[in-house]
Coordinates of N, CA and C in Angstrom, one line a residue:
Chain A
M1 N 0.8 -1.2 0.0 CA 0.0 0.0 0.0 C 0.9 1.2 0.0
A2 N 0.6 2.1 -0.9 CA 1.5 3.3 -1.1 C 0.9 4.4 -0.2
H3 N 1.9 5.1 0.5 CA 1.5 6.3 1.3 C 2.1 7.5 0.7
S4 N 1.4 8.6 0.8 CA 2.1 9.8 0.3 C 3.1 10.3 1.3
S5 N 4.1 11.0 0.9 CA 5.2 11.3 1.9 C 4.8 12.2 3.0
G6 N 3.7 13.0 2.8 CA 3.3 13.9 3.9 C 2.5 13.2 5.0
D7 N 2.0 12.0 4.7 CA 1.2 11.4 5.8 C 1.9 11.0 7.0
S8 N 3.1 10.4 6.8 CA 3.9 9.9 8.0 C 4.9 10.8 8.6
E9 N 5.1 12.0 7.9 CA 6.1 12.9 8.4 C 5.6 13.7 9.6
P10 N 6.3 13.8 10.7 CA 5.9 14.6 11.8 C 6.0 16.1 11.4
T11 N 5.0 16.9 11.9 CA 5.0 18.3 11.5 C 5.8 19.2 12.3
S12 N 6.2 18.8 13.5 CA 7.0 19.6 14.4 C 8.2 18.8 14.9
A13 N 9.2 19.6 15.4 CA 10.4 18.9 15.9 C 10.1 18.1 17.1
P14 N 10.8 17.0 17.4 CA 10.6 16.2 18.6 C 11.0 17.0 19.8
S15 N 10.4 16.7 21.0 CA 10.7 17.5 22.2 C 12.1 17.2 22.7
M16 N 12.6 18.0 23.5 CA 14.0 17.8 24.1 C 14.0 16.5 24.9
P17 N 15.0 15.7 24.7 CA 15.1 14.4 25.5 C 15.3 14.7 27.0
R18 N 14.9 13.7 27.8 CA 14.9 13.9 29.2 C 16.3 14.1 29.7
W19 N 17.3 13.3 29.1 CA 18.7 13.4 29.6 C 19.2 14.8 29.4
V20 N 18.8 15.5 28.4 CA 19.2 16.9 28.1 C 18.6 17.8 29.2
K21 N 17.3 17.6 29.5 CA 16.7 18.5 30.5 C 17.3 18.3 31.9
I22 N 17.6 17.0 32.2 CA 18.2 16.8 33.6 C 19.6 17.3 33.7
S23 N 20.4 17.0 32.7 CA 21.8 17.4 32.7 C 21.9 19.0 32.6
G24 N 21.0 19.6 31.8 CA 21.0 21.0 31.7 C 20.7 21.7 33.0
S25 N 19.7 21.1 33.7 CA 19.3 21.7 35.1 C 20.5 21.6 36.0
V26 N 21.2 20.4 36.0 CA 22.4 20.2 36.9 C 23.5 21.2 36.5
V27 N 23.7 21.4 35.2 CA 24.7 22.4 34.8 C 24.4 23.8 35.3
I28 N 23.1 24.2 35.2 CA 22.7 25.5 35.6 C 22.9 25.7 37.1
V29 N 22.6 24.7 37.9 CA 22.8 24.7 39.3 C 24.3 24.9 39.6
L30 N 25.1 24.1 38.9 CA 26.6 24.2 39.1 C 27.1 25.5 38.8
I31 N 26.6 26.1 37.7 CA 27.1 27.4 37.3 C 26.8 28.5 38.3
L32 N 25.5 28.4 38.9 CA 25.1 29.3 39.9 C 26.0 29.2 41.2
L33 N 26.3 27.9 41.5 CA 27.1 27.6 42.6 C 28.5 28.2 42.5
V34 N 29.1 28.0 41.3 CA 30.5 28.5 41.0 C 30.4 30.1 41.0
L35 N 29.4 30.6 40.5 CA 29.3 32.1 40.5 C 29.2 32.6 41.9
A36 N 28.4 31.9 42.7 CA 28.3 32.3 44.1 C 29.6 32.2 44.8
L37 N 30.4 31.2 44.5 CA 31.7 31.0 45.2 C 32.6 32.2 44.8
H38 N 32.6 32.5 43.4 CA 33.5 33.5 42.9 C 33.1 34.9 43.5
L39 N 31.8 35.1 43.6 CA 31.3 36.4 44.1 C 31.6 36.6 45.6
S40 N 31.7 35.4 46.3 CA 32.0 35.5 47.8 C 33.5 35.5 48.0
G41 N 34.3 35.5 46.9 CA 35.7 35.6 47.1 C 36.5 34.3 47.3
N42 N 35.8 33.2 47.0 CA 36.5 31.9 47.2 C 37.0 31.4 45.8
S43 N 37.7 32.2 45.1 CA 38.2 31.7 43.8 C 39.7 32.0 43.7
P44 N 40.5 31.2 42.9 CA 41.9 31.4 42.8 C 42.3 32.8 42.5
M45 N 41.4 33.5 41.7 CA 41.7 34.9 41.3 C 41.8 35.8 42.5
H46 N 40.9 35.5 43.5 CA 40.9 36.3 44.7 C 42.0 35.9 45.7
H47 N 42.7 34.7 45.4 CA 43.7 34.2 46.4 C 45.0 33.9 45.6
S48 N 45.3 34.7 44.7 CA 46.6 34.5 44.0 C 47.7 34.8 45.0
P49 N 48.9 34.1 44.8 CA 50.0 34.3 45.7 C 50.3 35.8 45.8
A50 N 50.2 36.6 44.8 CA 50.5 38.0 44.8 C 49.6 38.7 45.8
T51 N 48.3 38.5 45.7 CA 47.4 39.2 46.6 C 47.5 38.7 48.0
E52 N 47.8 37.4 48.1 CA 47.9 36.8 49.5 C 49.1 37.3 50.2
R53 N 50.2 37.5 49.4 CA 51.5 38.0 50.0 C 51.2 39.4 50.5
Q54 N 50.5 40.2 49.6 CA 50.2 41.6 50.0 C 49.4 41.6 51.3
G55 N 48.4 40.7 51.4 CA 47.6 40.6 52.6 C 48.5 40.3 53.8
Q56 N 49.5 39.4 53.6 CA 50.3 39.0 54.8 C 51.2 40.1 55.2
Q57 N 51.6 40.9 54.2 CA 52.6 42.0 54.6 C 51.9 43.1 55.4
Q58 N 50.5 43.3 55.1 CA 49.8 44.4 55.8 C 49.6 44.1 57.3
Chain B
M1 N 30.4 19.8 4.3 CA 31.1 18.9 3.4 C 31.5 17.6 4.1
I2 N 31.1 16.5 3.5 CA 31.4 15.2 4.2 C 32.8 14.8 3.7
M3 N 33.6 14.3 4.7 CA 35.0 14.0 4.4 C 35.0 12.6 3.8
A4 N 36.1 12.3 3.0 CA 36.3 11.0 2.5 C 36.7 10.0 3.6
P5 N 36.4 8.7 3.5 CA 36.6 7.8 4.6 C 38.0 7.8 5.2
R6 N 39.0 7.9 4.3 CA 40.4 7.9 4.8 C 40.7 9.2 5.7
L7 N 40.3 10.3 5.2 CA 40.5 11.6 5.9 C 39.7 11.6 7.2
R8 N 38.5 11.0 7.2 CA 37.6 10.9 8.4 C 38.3 10.1 9.5
K9 N 38.9 9.0 9.1 CA 39.6 8.1 10.0 C 40.8 8.8 10.6
L10 N 41.5 9.5 9.7 CA 42.7 10.2 10.2 C 42.3 11.3 11.2
M11 N 41.3 12.0 10.9 CA 40.8 13.1 11.8 C 40.3 12.5 13.1
L12 N 39.6 11.3 13.0 CA 39.1 10.6 14.2 C 40.2 10.2 15.1
T13 N 41.3 9.7 14.5 CA 42.5 9.2 15.2 C 43.1 10.4 16.0
A14 N 43.2 11.6 15.2 CA 43.8 12.8 15.9 C 42.9 13.2 17.0
H15 N 41.6 13.2 16.9 CA 40.7 13.7 17.9 C 40.7 12.8 19.1
I16 N 40.7 11.4 18.9 CA 40.8 10.5 20.1 C 42.2 10.7 20.8
T17 N 43.2 10.8 20.0 CA 44.6 10.9 20.6 C 44.7 12.2 21.5
A18 N 44.2 13.3 20.9 CA 44.2 14.6 21.6 C 43.4 14.5 22.9
S19 N 42.1 14.0 22.8 CA 41.3 14.0 23.9 C 41.7 13.0 25.0
V20 N 42.2 11.9 24.6 CA 42.8 10.9 25.6 C 44.0 11.5 26.3
G21 N 44.8 12.1 25.5 CA 46.0 12.8 26.0 C 45.7 13.9 27.0
W22 N 44.6 14.6 26.7 CA 44.1 15.7 27.5 C 43.7 15.2 28.9
L23 N 42.9 14.1 28.8 CA 42.4 13.4 30.0 C 43.6 12.9 30.9
G24 N 44.6 12.3 30.2 CA 45.8 11.8 30.9 C 46.6 13.0 31.6
A25 N 46.7 14.1 30.9 CA 47.4 15.2 31.4 C 46.7 15.8 32.6
I26 N 45.3 15.8 32.5 CA 44.5 16.3 33.6 C 44.7 15.4 34.8
A27 N 44.7 14.1 34.6 CA 44.9 13.1 35.7 C 46.3 13.4 36.4
A28 N 47.3 13.6 35.6 CA 48.6 13.9 36.2 C 48.6 15.2 37.0
F29 N 47.9 16.2 36.4 CA 47.8 17.5 37.1 C 47.1 17.3 38.4
L30 N 46.0 16.5 38.4 CA 45.2 16.2 39.6 C 46.1 15.5 40.7
A31 N 46.8 14.5 40.2 CA 47.7 13.8 41.2 C 48.7 14.7 41.8
L32 N 49.3 15.7 41.0 CA 50.3 16.6 41.5 C 49.6 17.6 42.5
A33 N 48.4 18.0 42.1 CA 47.6 19.0 43.0 C 47.4 18.4 44.3
I34 N 47.0 17.1 44.4 CA 46.8 16.4 45.6 C 48.1 16.2 46.4
A35 N 49.2 15.9 45.7 CA 50.5 15.7 46.3 C 50.9 17.1 46.9
G36 N 50.7 18.2 46.2 CA 51.1 19.5 46.6 C 50.3 19.9 47.9
L37 N 49.0 19.5 47.9 CA 48.1 19.9 49.0 C 48.4 19.1 50.3
T38 N 48.7 17.8 50.1 CA 48.9 16.9 51.3 C 50.3 16.6 51.7
G39 N 51.3 17.0 50.8 CA 52.7 16.6 51.0 C 53.2 17.3 52.2
Q40 N 54.1 16.6 53.0 CA 54.7 17.2 54.2 C 56.1 17.7 53.9
D41 N 56.7 17.0 52.8 CA 58.1 17.4 52.5 C 58.1 18.7 51.6
G42 N 58.8 19.7 52.0 CA 58.8 21.0 51.3 C 59.2 20.9 49.9
R43 N 60.2 20.0 49.6 CA 60.8 19.9 48.3 C 59.8 19.2 47.4
Q44 N 59.1 18.2 47.9 CA 58.1 17.5 47.1 C 56.9 18.5 46.7
V45 N 56.5 19.3 47.7 CA 55.4 20.3 47.4 C 55.9 21.3 46.3
Q46 N 57.1 21.7 46.5 CA 57.7 22.6 45.5 C 57.7 22.0 44.1
A47 N 58.2 20.8 44.0 CA 58.3 20.1 42.8 C 57.0 19.9 42.1
A48 N 55.9 19.6 43.0 CA 54.6 19.4 42.5 C 54.1 20.6 41.8
Y49 N 54.2 21.8 42.4 CA 53.6 23.0 41.8 C 54.4 23.5 40.6
L50 N 55.7 23.3 40.6 CA 56.5 23.6 39.4 C 56.1 22.7 38.2
S51 N 55.9 21.4 38.5 CA 55.5 20.4 37.5 C 54.1 20.8 36.9
M52 N 53.2 21.2 37.9 CA 51.9 21.5 37.4 C 51.9 22.6 36.4
D53 N 52.7 23.6 36.7 CA 52.8 24.8 35.7 C 53.3 24.3 34.4
L54 N 54.3 23.4 34.3 CA 54.8 22.9 33.1 C 53.8 22.0 32.4
I55 N 53.1 21.2 33.1 CA 52.1 20.3 32.5 C 51.0 21.1 31.9
A56 N 50.6 22.2 32.6 CA 49.5 23.0 32.2 C 49.8 23.7 30.9
S57 N 51.0 24.3 30.8 CA 51.3 25.1 29.6 C 51.8 24.3 28.5
L58 N 52.6 23.2 28.8 CA 53.2 22.4 27.7 C 52.3 21.3 27.2
L59 N 51.4 20.8 28.0 CA 50.6 19.6 27.6 C 49.1 19.9 27.6
I60 N 48.6 20.5 28.7 CA 47.1 20.6 28.8 C 46.6 21.6 27.8
V61 N 47.2 22.8 27.7 CA 46.7 23.8 26.7 C 46.8 23.3 25.3
P62 N 47.9 22.8 24.8 CA 47.9 22.3 23.4 C 47.0 21.2 23.1
L63 N 46.9 20.2 24.1 CA 46.0 19.1 23.9 C 44.5 19.5 23.9
C64 N 44.2 20.5 24.8 CA 42.8 21.0 24.9 C 42.4 21.7 23.5
L65 N 43.3 22.5 23.0 CA 43.0 23.2 21.7 C 43.0 22.2 20.6
A66 N 43.8 21.2 20.6 CA 43.8 20.2 19.5 C 42.5 19.4 19.6
T67 N 42.0 19.1 20.8 CA 40.8 18.4 21.0 C 39.6 19.2 20.4
L68 N 39.6 20.5 20.8 CA 38.5 21.4 20.3 C 38.5 21.5 18.8
I69 N 39.7 21.7 18.2 CA 39.8 21.9 16.7 C 39.4 20.6 16.0
S70 N 40.1 19.5 16.4 CA 39.8 18.2 15.7 C 38.4 17.8 15.9
G71 N 37.8 18.1 17.0 CA 36.3 17.8 17.3 C 35.4 18.5 16.4
V72 N 35.7 19.8 16.2 CA 34.9 20.7 15.3 C 35.0 20.2 13.9
V73 N 36.2 19.9 13.4 CA 36.5 19.4 12.1 C 35.7 18.1 11.9
Q74 N 35.9 17.2 12.9 CA 35.3 15.9 12.8 C 33.8 16.0 12.7
S75 N 33.1 16.9 13.4 CA 31.7 17.0 13.4 C 31.2 17.6 12.0
L76 N 31.9 18.6 11.6 CA 31.5 19.3 10.4 C 31.7 18.4 9.2
G77 N 32.7 17.5 9.3 CA 33.1 16.7 8.1 C 32.3 15.4 8.1
T78 N 31.4 15.1 9.0 CA 30.6 13.9 9.0 C 29.1 14.3 9.0
S79 N 28.3 13.2 8.9 CA 26.8 13.5 8.9 C 26.3 13.9 10.3
W80 N 27.2 13.7 11.3 CA 26.7 14.1 12.7 C 26.5 15.6 12.8
G81 N 27.3 16.4 12.1 CA 27.1 17.9 12.2 C 27.5 18.4 13.6
L82 N 27.6 19.7 13.7 CA 28.0 20.3 15.0 C 26.8 20.7 15.9
F83 N 25.7 21.0 15.3 CA 24.5 21.5 16.0 C 23.3 20.6 15.8
R84 N 23.5 19.4 15.3 CA 22.3 18.6 14.9 C 21.9 17.6 16.0
H85 N 22.8 17.2 16.8 CA 22.5 16.2 17.8 C 22.9 16.8 19.2
Y86 N 22.0 16.5 20.2 CA 22.3 17.1 21.5 C 23.6 16.6 22.1
W87 N 24.0 15.4 21.9 CA 25.2 14.9 22.5 C 26.5 15.5 21.9
V88 N 26.4 15.9 20.6 CA 27.6 16.6 20.0 C 27.6 18.0 20.5
L89 N 26.4 18.6 20.7 CA 26.3 20.0 21.2 C 26.8 20.0 22.6
A90 N 26.4 19.0 23.4 CA 26.9 19.0 24.8 C 28.4 18.8 24.9
K91 N 29.0 18.0 24.0 CA 30.4 17.8 24.0 C 31.1 19.1 23.7
L92 N 30.6 19.8 22.7 CA 31.1 21.1 22.2 C 31.1 22.1 23.4
L93 N 30.0 22.2 24.0 CA 29.8 23.2 25.1 C 30.8 22.9 26.3
I94 N 30.9 21.6 26.6 CA 31.8 21.2 27.7 C 33.3 21.5 27.3
T95 N 33.6 21.2 26.1 CA 35.0 21.5 25.7 C 35.3 23.0 25.6
V96 N 34.4 23.8 25.1 CA 34.6 25.2 25.0 C 34.7 25.9 26.4
V97 N 33.7 25.5 27.3 CA 33.8 26.0 28.7 C 35.1 25.6 29.4
S98 N 35.5 24.3 29.2 CA 36.7 23.8 29.8 C 37.9 24.6 29.3
T99 N 37.9 24.9 28.0 CA 39.1 25.6 27.4 C 39.1 27.0 28.0
I100 N 38.0 27.7 28.1 CA 37.9 29.1 28.6 C 38.4 29.1 30.1
L101 N 37.9 28.1 30.9 CA 38.2 28.1 32.3 C 39.7 27.8 32.5
L102 N 40.3 26.9 31.6 CA 41.7 26.5 31.7 C 42.5 27.8 31.4
L103 N 42.2 28.5 30.3 CA 42.9 29.7 30.0 C 42.9 30.8 31.1
V104 N 41.7 30.9 31.7 CA 41.5 31.8 32.8 C 42.4 31.4 34.0
H105 N 42.5 30.1 34.3 CA 43.3 29.6 35.4 C 44.8 29.5 35.2
L106 N 45.2 29.8 34.0 CA 46.7 29.6 33.7 C 47.5 30.5 34.6
R107 N 47.0 31.8 34.8 CA 47.8 32.8 35.6 C 47.9 32.3 37.0
P108 N 46.8 31.9 37.7 CA 46.9 31.4 39.1 C 47.9 30.2 39.2
I109 N 47.8 29.3 38.2 CA 48.7 28.2 38.2 C 50.2 28.6 38.2
H110 N 50.4 29.6 37.3 CA 51.8 30.1 37.1 C 52.3 30.8 38.4
D111 N 51.3 31.6 38.9 CA 51.6 32.4 40.2 C 52.0 31.4 41.3
L112 N 51.2 30.3 41.4 CA 51.5 29.4 42.5 C 52.8 28.7 42.3
A113 N 53.2 28.4 41.0 CA 54.5 27.8 40.8 C 55.6 28.8 41.1
A114 N 55.4 30.1 40.8 CA 56.4 31.1 41.1 C 56.6 31.2 42.7
A115 N 55.4 31.1 43.4 CA 55.5 31.2 44.8 C 56.1 30.0 45.4
A116 N 56.0 28.8 44.7 CA 56.5 27.5 45.2 C 58.0 27.5 45.0
A117 N 58.6 28.4 44.2 CA 60.0 28.5 44.0 C 60.7 28.8 45.4
L118 N 59.9 29.5 46.2 CA 60.4 29.7 47.6 C 59.8 28.6 48.5
P119 N 60.5 28.2 49.6 CA 59.9 27.2 50.4 C 58.5 27.5 50.9
L120 N 57.6 26.5 50.7 CA 56.2 26.7 51.1 C 55.9 25.9 52.4
S121 N 55.2 26.6 53.3 CA 54.7 25.8 54.4 C 53.3 25.3 54.1
S122 N 52.8 24.3 54.9 CA 51.5 23.7 54.5 C 50.4 24.7 54.6
A123 N 50.6 25.8 55.4 CA 49.5 26.8 55.5 C 49.5 27.8 54.4
D124 N 50.6 28.0 53.7 CA 50.7 29.0 52.6 C 49.7 28.7 51.5
F125 N 49.0 29.8 51.1 CA 48.1 29.7 50.0 C 47.2 28.5 50.0
R126 N 46.8 28.1 51.2 CA 46.0 26.9 51.4 C 44.7 26.9 50.5
Q127 N 44.0 28.0 50.6 CA 42.7 28.0 49.9 C 42.9 27.9 48.4
M128 N 44.0 28.5 47.9 CA 44.2 28.4 46.4 C 44.7 27.0 46.0
R129 N 45.4 26.3 46.9 CA 45.9 25.0 46.6 C 44.7 24.0 46.6
V130 N 43.8 24.2 47.6 CA 42.6 23.4 47.6 C 41.7 23.6 46.3
Q131 N 41.6 24.9 45.9 CA 40.9 25.2 44.7 C 41.5 24.6 43.5
M132 N 42.8 24.5 43.4 CA 43.5 23.8 42.3 C 43.2 22.4 42.2
A133 N 43.2 21.7 43.3 CA 42.8 20.3 43.4 C 41.3 20.1 43.0
N134 N 40.4 21.0 43.5 CA 39.0 20.9 43.1 C 38.8 21.1 41.6
D135 N 39.5 22.1 41.1 CA 39.4 22.4 39.6 C 39.9 21.3 38.8
A136 N 41.0 20.7 39.2 CA 41.5 19.5 38.4 C 40.5 18.4 38.5
G137 N 39.9 18.1 39.6 CA 38.9 17.1 39.8 C 37.7 17.3 38.9
A138 N 37.3 18.6 38.9 CA 36.1 19.0 38.0 C 36.4 18.8 36.5
A139 N 37.7 19.2 36.2 CA 38.1 19.0 34.8 C 38.1 17.5 34.4
A140 N 38.6 16.7 35.2 CA 38.7 15.2 35.0 C 37.3 14.7 34.8
L141 N 36.3 15.2 35.7 CA 34.9 14.7 35.6 C 34.3 15.2 34.3
A142 N 34.6 16.4 33.9 CA 34.0 16.9 32.6 C 34.5 16.1 31.4
L143 N 35.8 15.7 31.4 CA 36.3 15.0 30.3 C 35.8 13.5 30.3
L144 N 35.5 13.0 31.5 CA 34.9 11.6 31.6 C 33.5 11.7 31.0
V145 N 32.8 12.8 31.3 CA 31.4 13.0 30.7 C 31.5 13.0 29.2
T146 N 32.5 13.8 28.6 CA 32.6 13.9 27.2 C 32.9 12.5 26.6
T147 N 33.8 11.8 27.3 CA 34.1 10.4 26.8 C 32.9 9.5 26.7
A148 N 32.1 9.6 27.8 CA 30.9 8.8 27.9 C 29.9 9.2 26.8
L149 N 29.8 10.5 26.6 CA 28.9 10.9 25.5 C 29.3 10.4 24.1
S150 N 30.6 10.4 23.9 CA 31.1 9.9 22.6 C 30.8 8.4 22.4
V151 N 30.9 7.6 23.5 CA 30.7 6.2 23.5 C 29.2 5.9 23.4
Y152 N 28.4 6.5 24.2 CA 26.9 6.1 24.3 C 26.1 6.9 23.2
K153 N 26.5 8.0 22.8 CA 25.8 8.8 21.8 C 24.3 8.8 22.1
P154 N 23.9 9.4 23.2 CA 22.4 9.4 23.6 C 21.6 10.0 22.5
R155 N 20.4 9.5 22.3 CA 19.5 9.9 21.3 C 19.0 11.4 21.5
G156 N 18.6 12.0 20.4 CA 18.0 13.3 20.5 C 18.6 14.3 19.5
V157 N 17.7 14.7 18.6 CA 18.2 15.7 17.6 C 17.6 17.1 18.0
T158 N 18.4 18.1 17.7 CA 18.0 19.5 18.0 C 17.0 19.9 16.9
P159 N 16.2 21.0 17.2 CA 15.3 21.5 16.1 C 16.0 21.8 14.8
Y160 N 17.2 22.3 14.9 CA 18.0 22.5 13.6 C 18.3 21.2 13.0
G161 N 18.7 20.2 13.7 CA 19.0 18.9 13.2 C 17.8 18.2 12.6
W162 N 16.7 18.4 13.2 CA 15.4 17.9 12.7 C 15.0 18.5 11.4
R163 N 15.2 19.8 11.3 CA 14.9 20.5 10.0 C 15.8 20.0 8.9
K164 N 17.1 19.8 9.2 CA 18.1 19.3 8.2 C 17.7 17.9 7.8
Q165 N 17.2 17.0 8.7 CA 16.8 15.7 8.4 C 15.6 15.7 7.5
Q166 N 14.7 16.6 7.7 CA 13.5 16.8 6.9 C 13.9 17.2 5.5
E167 N 14.8 18.1 5.4 CA 15.3 18.6 4.1 C 15.9 17.5 3.3
Q168 N 16.8 16.7 4.0 CA 17.4 15.6 3.3 C 16.4 14.6 2.8
R169 N 15.4 14.3 3.7 CA 14.4 13.3 3.3 C 13.6 13.8 2.1
R170 N 13.3 15.1 2.1 CA 12.5 15.6 0.9 C 13.4 15.5 -0.4
E171 N 14.7 15.8 -0.2 CA 15.6 15.8 -1.4 C 15.7 14.3 -1.9
T172 N 15.8 13.4 -1.0 CA 15.9 12.0 -1.4 C 14.6 11.5 -2.1
L173 N 13.5 11.9 -1.5 CA 12.2 11.5 -2.2 C 12.1 12.2 -3.6
A174 N 12.5 13.4 -3.7 CA 12.4 14.1 -5.0 C 13.3 13.4 -6.0
A175 N 14.5 13.0 -5.5 CA 15.4 12.3 -6.5 C 14.9 11.0 -6.9
E176 N 14.2 10.3 -5.9 CA 13.6 9.0 -6.3 C 12.5 9.1 -7.3
T177 N 11.6 10.2 -7.1 CA 10.5 10.4 -7.9 C 11.0 10.8 -9.3
T178 N 12.0 11.6 -9.4 CA 12.6 12.0 -10.7 C 13.1 10.8 -11.5
S179 N 13.9 9.9 -10.8 CA 14.5 8.7 -11.4 C 13.5 7.7 -11.8
S180 N 12.4 7.5 -11.2 CA 11.4 6.5 -11.5 C 10.5 6.8 -12.6

């Protein structure tokens, strides 16, 4: 039985897979966590030996 | 443009070699970061941070860039594409973010090695040394995720990939109709 090509073709893109949604959410949480750490001053940039030496000298 | 099979295999070999080398270099960096953090012998701690600086600039950076470039070439030169499948897109994002973070952290790594040229006590730059070990662990985890994505290739096409598939399907059907 012949079908026309338009009959079986989906009309819209498939939804985002569950693994993408879950890992995307995890990544967003991690990014927010890292941003919070950096903003609170717990990053290597805030504790470079140069800045730490200056702090020790004061 | 789809690559010829020989060129595709050559590029795949280059990509696997670079990415496995990158993972190995990160593993060595992590081991040295832990040795530097926990070591009691001043000379051992000193050697660890000096070696970390060399590994970062001479191995990790070139291998990271080689992985990124060979990965982009490999995706564009095959039917997988760069933005068509979620797993390829996820790998690209992880690699780009890791490259940026690595380049940003090169200065602190170098500064720590310069500081380690003088005798370090276990209390010196403690927070930064802990951060180095954490960053190396996170980098190793990210590379393990990209490796798993390459092996499992989880299903899922992006809306762009879906449109491309539909276009190709229509072109194939049109060609079949014309030839029959």
